[in-house]
PDB file of C-alpha atoms in Angstrom:
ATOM      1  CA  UNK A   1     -18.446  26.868 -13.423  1.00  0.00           C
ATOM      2  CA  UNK A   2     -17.520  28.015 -16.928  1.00  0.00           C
ATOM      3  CA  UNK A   3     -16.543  31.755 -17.268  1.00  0.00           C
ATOM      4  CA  UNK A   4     -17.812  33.699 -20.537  1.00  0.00           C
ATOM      5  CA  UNK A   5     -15.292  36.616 -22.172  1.00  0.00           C
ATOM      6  CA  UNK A   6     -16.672  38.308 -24.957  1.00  0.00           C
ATOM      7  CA  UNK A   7     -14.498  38.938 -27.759  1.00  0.00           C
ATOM      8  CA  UNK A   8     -15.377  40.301 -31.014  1.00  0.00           C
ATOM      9  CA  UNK A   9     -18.697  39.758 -30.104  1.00  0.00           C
ATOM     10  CA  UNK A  10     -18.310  36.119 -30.104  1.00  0.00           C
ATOM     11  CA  UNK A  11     -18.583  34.316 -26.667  1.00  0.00           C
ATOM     12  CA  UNK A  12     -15.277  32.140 -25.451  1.00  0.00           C
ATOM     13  CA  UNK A  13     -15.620  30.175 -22.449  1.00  0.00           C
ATOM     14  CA  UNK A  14     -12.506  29.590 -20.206  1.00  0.00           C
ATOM     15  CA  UNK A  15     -12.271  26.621 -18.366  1.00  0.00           C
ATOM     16  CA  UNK A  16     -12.457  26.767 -14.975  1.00  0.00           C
ATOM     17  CA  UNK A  17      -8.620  26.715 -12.990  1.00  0.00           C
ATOM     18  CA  UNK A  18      -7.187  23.120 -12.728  1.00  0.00           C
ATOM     19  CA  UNK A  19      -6.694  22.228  -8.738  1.00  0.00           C
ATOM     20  CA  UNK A  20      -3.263  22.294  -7.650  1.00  0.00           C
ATOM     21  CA  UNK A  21      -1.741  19.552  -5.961  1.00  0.00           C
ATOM     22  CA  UNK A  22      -1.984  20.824  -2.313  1.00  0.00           C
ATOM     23  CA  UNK A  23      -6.227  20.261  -3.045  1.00  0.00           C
ATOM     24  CA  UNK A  24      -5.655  16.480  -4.018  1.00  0.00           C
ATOM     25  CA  UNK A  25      -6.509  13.937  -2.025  1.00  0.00           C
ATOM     26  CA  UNK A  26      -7.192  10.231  -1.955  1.00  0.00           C
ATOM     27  CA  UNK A  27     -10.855   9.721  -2.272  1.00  0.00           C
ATOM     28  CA  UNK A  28     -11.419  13.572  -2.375  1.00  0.00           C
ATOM     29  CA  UNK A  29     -10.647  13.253   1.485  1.00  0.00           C
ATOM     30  CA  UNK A  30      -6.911  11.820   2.903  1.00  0.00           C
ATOM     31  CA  UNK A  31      -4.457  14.742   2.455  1.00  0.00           C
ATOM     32  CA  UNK A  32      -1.136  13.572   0.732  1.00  0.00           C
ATOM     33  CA  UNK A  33       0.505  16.550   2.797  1.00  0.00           C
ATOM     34  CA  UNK A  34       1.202  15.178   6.083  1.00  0.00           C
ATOM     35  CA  UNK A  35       2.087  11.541   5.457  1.00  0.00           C
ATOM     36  CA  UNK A  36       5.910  10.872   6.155  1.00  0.00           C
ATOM     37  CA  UNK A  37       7.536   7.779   5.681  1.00  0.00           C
ATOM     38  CA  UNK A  38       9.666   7.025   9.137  1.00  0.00           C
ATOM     39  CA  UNK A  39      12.068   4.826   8.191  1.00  0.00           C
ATOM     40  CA  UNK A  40      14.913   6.353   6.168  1.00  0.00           C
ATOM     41  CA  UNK A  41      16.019   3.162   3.867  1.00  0.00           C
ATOM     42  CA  UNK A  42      12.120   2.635   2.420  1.00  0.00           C
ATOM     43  CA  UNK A  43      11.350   6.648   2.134  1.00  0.00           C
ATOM     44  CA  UNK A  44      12.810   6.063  -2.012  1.00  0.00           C
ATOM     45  CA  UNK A  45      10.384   3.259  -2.075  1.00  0.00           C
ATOM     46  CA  UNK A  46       6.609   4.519  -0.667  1.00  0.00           C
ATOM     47  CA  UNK A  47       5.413   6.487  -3.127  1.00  0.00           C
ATOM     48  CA  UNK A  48       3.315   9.511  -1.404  1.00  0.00           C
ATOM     49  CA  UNK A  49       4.402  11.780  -3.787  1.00  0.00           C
ATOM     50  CA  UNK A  50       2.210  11.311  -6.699  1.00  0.00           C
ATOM     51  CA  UNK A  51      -0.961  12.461  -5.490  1.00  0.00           C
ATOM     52  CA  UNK A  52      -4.288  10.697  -7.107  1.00  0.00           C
ATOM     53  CA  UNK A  53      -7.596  11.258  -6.215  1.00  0.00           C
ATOM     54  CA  UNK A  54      -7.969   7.268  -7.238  1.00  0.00           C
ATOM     55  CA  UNK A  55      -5.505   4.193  -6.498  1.00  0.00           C
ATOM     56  CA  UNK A  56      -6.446   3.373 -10.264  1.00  0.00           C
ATOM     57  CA  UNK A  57      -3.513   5.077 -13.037  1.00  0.00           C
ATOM     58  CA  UNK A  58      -3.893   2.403 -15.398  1.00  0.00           C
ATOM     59  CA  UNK A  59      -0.073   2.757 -15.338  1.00  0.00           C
ATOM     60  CA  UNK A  60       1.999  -0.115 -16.356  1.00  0.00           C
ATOM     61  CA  UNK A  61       4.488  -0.591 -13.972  1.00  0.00           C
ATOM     62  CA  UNK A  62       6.271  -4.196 -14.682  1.00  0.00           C
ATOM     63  CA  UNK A  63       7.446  -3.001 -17.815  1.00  0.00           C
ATOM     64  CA  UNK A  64      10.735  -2.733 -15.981  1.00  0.00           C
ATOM     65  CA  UNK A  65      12.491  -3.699 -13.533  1.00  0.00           C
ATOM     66  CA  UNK A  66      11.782  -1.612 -10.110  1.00  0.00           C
ATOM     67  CA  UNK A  67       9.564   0.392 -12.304  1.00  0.00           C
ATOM     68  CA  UNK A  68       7.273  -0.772  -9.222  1.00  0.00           C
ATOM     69  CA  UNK A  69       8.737   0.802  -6.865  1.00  0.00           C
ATOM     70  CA  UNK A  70       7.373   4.563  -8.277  1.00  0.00           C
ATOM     71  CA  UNK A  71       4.100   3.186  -8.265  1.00  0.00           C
ATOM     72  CA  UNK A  72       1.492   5.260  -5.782  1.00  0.00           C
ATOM     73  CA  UNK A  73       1.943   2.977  -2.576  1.00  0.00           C
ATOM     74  CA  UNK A  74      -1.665   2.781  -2.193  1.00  0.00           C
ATOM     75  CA  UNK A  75      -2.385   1.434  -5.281  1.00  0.00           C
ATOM     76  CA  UNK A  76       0.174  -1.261  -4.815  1.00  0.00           C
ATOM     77  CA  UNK A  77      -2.452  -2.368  -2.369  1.00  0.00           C
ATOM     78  CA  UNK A  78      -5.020  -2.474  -4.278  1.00  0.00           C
ATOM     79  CA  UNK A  79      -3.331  -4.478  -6.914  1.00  0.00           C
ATOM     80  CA  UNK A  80      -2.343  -6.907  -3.689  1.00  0.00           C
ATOM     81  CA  UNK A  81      -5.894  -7.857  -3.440  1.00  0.00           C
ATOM     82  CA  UNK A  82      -6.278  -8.519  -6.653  1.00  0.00           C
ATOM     83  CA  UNK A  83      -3.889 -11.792  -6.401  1.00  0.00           C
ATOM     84  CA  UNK A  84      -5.770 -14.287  -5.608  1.00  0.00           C
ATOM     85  CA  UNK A  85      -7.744 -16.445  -8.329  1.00  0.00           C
ATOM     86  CA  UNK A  86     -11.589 -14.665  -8.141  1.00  0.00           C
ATOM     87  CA  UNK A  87     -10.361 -11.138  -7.432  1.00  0.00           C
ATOM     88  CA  UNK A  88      -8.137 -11.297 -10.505  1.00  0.00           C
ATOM     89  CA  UNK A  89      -8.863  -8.223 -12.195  1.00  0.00           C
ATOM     90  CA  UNK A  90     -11.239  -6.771 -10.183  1.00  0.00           C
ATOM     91  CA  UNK A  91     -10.070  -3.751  -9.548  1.00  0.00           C
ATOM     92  CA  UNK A  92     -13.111  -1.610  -9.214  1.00  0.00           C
ATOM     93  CA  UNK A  93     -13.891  -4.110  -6.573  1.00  0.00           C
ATOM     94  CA  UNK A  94     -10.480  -3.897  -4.818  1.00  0.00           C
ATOM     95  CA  UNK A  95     -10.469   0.185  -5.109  1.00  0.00           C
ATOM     96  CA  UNK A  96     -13.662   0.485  -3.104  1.00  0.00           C
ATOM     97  CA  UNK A  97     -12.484  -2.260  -0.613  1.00  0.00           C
ATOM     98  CA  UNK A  98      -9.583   0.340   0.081  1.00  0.00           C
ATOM     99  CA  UNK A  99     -11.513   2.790   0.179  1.00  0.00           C
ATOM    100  CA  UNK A 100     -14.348   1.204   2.947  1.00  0.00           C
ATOM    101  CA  UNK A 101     -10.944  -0.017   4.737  1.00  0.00           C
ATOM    102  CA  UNK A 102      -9.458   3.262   4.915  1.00  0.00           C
ATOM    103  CA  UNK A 103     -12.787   4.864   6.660  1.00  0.00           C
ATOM    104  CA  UNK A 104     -13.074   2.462   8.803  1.00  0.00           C
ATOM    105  CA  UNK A 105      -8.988   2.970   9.747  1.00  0.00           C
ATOM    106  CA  UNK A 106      -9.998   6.218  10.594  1.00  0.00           C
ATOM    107  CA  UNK A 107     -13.172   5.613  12.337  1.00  0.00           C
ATOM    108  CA  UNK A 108     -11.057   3.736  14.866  1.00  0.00           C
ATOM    109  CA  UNK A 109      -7.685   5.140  15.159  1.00  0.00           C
ATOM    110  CA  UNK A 110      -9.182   9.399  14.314  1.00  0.00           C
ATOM    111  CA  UNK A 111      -5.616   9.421  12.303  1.00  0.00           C
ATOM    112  CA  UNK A 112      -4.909  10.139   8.559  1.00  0.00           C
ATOM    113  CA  UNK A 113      -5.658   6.072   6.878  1.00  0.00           C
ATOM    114  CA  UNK A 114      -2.798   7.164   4.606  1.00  0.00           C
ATOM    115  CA  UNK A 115      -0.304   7.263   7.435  1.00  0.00           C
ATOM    116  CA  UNK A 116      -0.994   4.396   9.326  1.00  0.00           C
ATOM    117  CA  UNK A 117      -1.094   2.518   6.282  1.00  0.00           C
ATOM    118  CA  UNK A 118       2.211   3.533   5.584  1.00  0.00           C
ATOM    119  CA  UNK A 119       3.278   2.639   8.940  1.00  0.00           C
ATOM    120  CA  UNK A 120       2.243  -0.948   8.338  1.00  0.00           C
ATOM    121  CA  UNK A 121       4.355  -0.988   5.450  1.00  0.00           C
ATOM    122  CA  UNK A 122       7.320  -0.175   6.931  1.00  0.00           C
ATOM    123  CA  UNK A 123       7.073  -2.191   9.861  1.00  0.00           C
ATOM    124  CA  UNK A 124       5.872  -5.106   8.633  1.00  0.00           C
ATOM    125  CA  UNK A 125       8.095  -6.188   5.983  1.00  0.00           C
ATOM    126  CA  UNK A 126      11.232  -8.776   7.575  1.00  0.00           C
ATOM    127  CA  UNK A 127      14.602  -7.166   7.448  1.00  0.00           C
ATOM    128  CA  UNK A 128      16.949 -10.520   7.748  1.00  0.00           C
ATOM    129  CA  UNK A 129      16.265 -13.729   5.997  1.00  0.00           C
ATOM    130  CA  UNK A 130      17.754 -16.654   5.382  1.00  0.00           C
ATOM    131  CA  UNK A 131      18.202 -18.107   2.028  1.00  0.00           C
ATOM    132  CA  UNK A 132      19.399 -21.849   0.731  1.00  0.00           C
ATOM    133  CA  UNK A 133      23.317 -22.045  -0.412  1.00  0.00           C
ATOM    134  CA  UNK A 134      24.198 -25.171  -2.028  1.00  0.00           C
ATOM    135  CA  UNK A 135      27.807 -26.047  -2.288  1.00  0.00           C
ATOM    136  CA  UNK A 136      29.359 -29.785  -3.341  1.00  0.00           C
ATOM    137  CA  UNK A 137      25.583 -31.179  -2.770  1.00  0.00           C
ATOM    138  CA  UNK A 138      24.614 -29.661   1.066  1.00  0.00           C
ATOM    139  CA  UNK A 139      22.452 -27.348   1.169  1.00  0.00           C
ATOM    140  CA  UNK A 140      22.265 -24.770   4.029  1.00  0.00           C
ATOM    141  CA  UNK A 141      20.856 -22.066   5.009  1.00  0.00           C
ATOM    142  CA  UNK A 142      22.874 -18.616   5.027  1.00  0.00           C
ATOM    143  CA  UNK A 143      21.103 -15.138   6.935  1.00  0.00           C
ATOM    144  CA  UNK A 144      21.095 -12.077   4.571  1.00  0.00           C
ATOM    145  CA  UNK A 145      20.032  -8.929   4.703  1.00  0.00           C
ATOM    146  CA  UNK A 146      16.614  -8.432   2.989  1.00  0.00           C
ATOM    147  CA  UNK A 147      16.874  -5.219   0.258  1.00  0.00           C
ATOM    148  CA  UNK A 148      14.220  -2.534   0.619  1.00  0.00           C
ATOM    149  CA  UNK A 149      12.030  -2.593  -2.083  1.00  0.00           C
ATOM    150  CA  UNK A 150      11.687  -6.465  -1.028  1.00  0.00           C
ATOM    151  CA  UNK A 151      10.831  -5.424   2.407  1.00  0.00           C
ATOM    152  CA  UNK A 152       7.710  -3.362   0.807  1.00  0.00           C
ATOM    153  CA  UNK A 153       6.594  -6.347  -1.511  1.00  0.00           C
ATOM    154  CA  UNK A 154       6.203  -8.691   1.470  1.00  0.00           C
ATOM    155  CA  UNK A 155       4.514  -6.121   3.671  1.00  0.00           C
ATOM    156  CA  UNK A 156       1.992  -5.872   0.898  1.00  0.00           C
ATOM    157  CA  UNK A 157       2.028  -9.504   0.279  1.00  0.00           C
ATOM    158  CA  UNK A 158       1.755 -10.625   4.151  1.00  0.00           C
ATOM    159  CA  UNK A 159      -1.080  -7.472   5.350  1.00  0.00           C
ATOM    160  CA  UNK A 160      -3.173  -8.875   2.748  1.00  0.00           C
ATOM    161  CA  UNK A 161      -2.775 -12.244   2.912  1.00  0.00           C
ATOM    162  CA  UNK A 162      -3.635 -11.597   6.799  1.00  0.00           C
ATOM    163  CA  UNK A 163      -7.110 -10.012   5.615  1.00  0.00           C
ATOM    164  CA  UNK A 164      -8.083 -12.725   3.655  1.00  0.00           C
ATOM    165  CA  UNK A 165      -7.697 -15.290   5.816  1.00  0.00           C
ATOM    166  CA  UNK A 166      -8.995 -13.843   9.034  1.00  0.00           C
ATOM    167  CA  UNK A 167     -12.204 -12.709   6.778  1.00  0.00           C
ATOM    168  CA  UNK A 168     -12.673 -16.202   5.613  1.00  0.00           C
ATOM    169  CA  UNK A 169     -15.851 -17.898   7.129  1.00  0.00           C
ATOM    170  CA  UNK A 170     -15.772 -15.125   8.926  1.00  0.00           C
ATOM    171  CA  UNK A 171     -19.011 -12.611  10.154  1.00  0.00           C
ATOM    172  CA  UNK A 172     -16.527  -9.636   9.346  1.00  0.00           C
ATOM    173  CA  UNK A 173     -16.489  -7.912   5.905  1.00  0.00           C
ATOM    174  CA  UNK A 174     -13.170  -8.299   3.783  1.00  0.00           C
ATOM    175  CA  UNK A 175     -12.569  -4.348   4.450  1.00  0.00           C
ATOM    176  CA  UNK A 176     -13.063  -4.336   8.233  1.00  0.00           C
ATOM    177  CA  UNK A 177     -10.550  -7.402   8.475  1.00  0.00           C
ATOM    178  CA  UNK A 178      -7.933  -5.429   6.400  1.00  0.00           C
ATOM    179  CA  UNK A 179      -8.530  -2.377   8.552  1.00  0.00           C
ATOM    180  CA  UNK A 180      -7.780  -4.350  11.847  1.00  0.00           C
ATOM    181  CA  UNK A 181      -4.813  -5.761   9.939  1.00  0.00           C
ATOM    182  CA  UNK A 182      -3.419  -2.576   9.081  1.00  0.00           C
ATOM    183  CA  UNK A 183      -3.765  -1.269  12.411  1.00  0.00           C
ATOM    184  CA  UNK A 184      -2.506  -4.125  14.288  1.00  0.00           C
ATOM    185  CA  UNK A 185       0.530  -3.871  11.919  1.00  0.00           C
ATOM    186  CA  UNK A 186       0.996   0.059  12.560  1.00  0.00           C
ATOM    187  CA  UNK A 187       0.645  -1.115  16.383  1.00  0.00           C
ATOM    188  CA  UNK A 188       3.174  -3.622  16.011  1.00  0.00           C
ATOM    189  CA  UNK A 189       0.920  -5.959  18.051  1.00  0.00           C
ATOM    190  CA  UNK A 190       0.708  -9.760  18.266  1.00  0.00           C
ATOM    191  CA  UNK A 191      -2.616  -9.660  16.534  1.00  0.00           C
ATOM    192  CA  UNK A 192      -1.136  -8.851  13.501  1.00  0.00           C
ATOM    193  CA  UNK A 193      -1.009 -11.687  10.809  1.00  0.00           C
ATOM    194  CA  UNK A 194       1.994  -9.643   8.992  1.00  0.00           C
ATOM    195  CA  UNK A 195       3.719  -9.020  12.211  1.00  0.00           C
ATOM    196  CA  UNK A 196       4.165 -11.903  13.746  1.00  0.00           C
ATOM    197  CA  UNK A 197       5.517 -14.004   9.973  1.00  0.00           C
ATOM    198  CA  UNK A 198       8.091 -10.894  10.347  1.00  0.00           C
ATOM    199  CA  UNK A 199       9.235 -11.499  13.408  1.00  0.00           C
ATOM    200  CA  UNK A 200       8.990 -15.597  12.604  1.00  0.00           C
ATOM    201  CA  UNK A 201      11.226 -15.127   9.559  1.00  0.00           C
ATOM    202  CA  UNK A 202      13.716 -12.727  11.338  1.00  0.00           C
ATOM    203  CA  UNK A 203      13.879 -15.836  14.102  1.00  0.00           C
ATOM    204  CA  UNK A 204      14.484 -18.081  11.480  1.00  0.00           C
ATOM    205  CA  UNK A 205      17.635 -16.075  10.110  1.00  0.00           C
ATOM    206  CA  UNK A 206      19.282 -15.236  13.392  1.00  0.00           C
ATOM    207  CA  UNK A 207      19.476 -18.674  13.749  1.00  0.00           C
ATOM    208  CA  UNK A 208      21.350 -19.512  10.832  1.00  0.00           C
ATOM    209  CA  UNK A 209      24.030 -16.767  10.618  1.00  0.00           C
TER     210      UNK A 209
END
């Protein structure tokens, strides 16, 4: 797609234009555009701004602290399924498992996989929980509230840990597990692995205010 100007009788080829970022979109399909994050307090911590063709930057983002939280909230996934023993450092693997799991999101809901996916996220993370204070030797429990960026890193950690083990000795591929999961999530359904440890820990801390 190369265009030739002649100059001086010499041939110079120009590059074809770069795309701008309204043609971007996760695996060349899930527009960016659309996706809104519905609860005010997290909207500084889902990341649908940077706009990546691939959950993959290579970017370091533990180098400091709540350097994390800029990190493409898709490809926070993707790192999620990474953490567990065999799938450490897969990430090719985990990319295309995302990328099955978001088809099949959208095979079954007909909505953008970007935005339900970031529904889960913001629903599915507890927002009270109760921590241990120790004072003269007893130890009790104390309710606090839980801060945002925490809220996302237990989303992540719970949706995925829900995929695993409902795909384990299970006839269901990994992907189609994590799609139900999401959904369930977005649904704020009972079926939801995620949701229902939310609502378990959110018991557990009105209980000890």
């Amino acid at each position: 797609n190369q265009m030739c100007v002649f100059s001086h009788n010499h041939p110079i080829s120009i590059p074809p234009p770069m795309s701008s970022p309204a043609d971007i979109k996760l695996f060349g399909k899930w527009s960016f555009d659309e996706v809104n994050v519905k609860d005010v307090s997290l909207v500084d911590y889902i990341n649908v701004v940077d706009q990546r063709y691939l959950p993959h930057s290579s970017g370091r983002w533990a180098t400091r602290r709540f350097k994390k939280a800029r990190c493409p909230i898709v490809e926070r996934l993707t790192n999620a399924l990474m953490m567990k023993g065999r799938g450490n450092g897969k990430k090719v693997m985990a990319v295309r498992h995302v990328k099955n799991t978001f088809e099949l999101i959208h095979i079954i809901t007909g909505l953008n996989p970007l935005q339900v996916f970031v529904d889960a996220v913001s629903v599915a993370g507890p927002r009270e929980d109760a921590t241990r204070i120790g004072s003269g030797g007893v130890v009790r429990r104390q309710a606090v509230d839980v801060a945002p960026l925490r809220r996302i890193n237990v989303a992540i950690a719970l949706i995925t840990k829900g995929a695993r083990l409902s795909s384990f000795r299970s006839i269901k591929s990994f992907p189609e597990c994590l799609a139900d999961e999401i959904i369930a999530a977005a649904g704020k359904t009972q079926n939801s692995f995620a949701f229902r440890k939310r609502e378990e820990i959110e018991r557990s801390a009105a209980s000890n205010r």
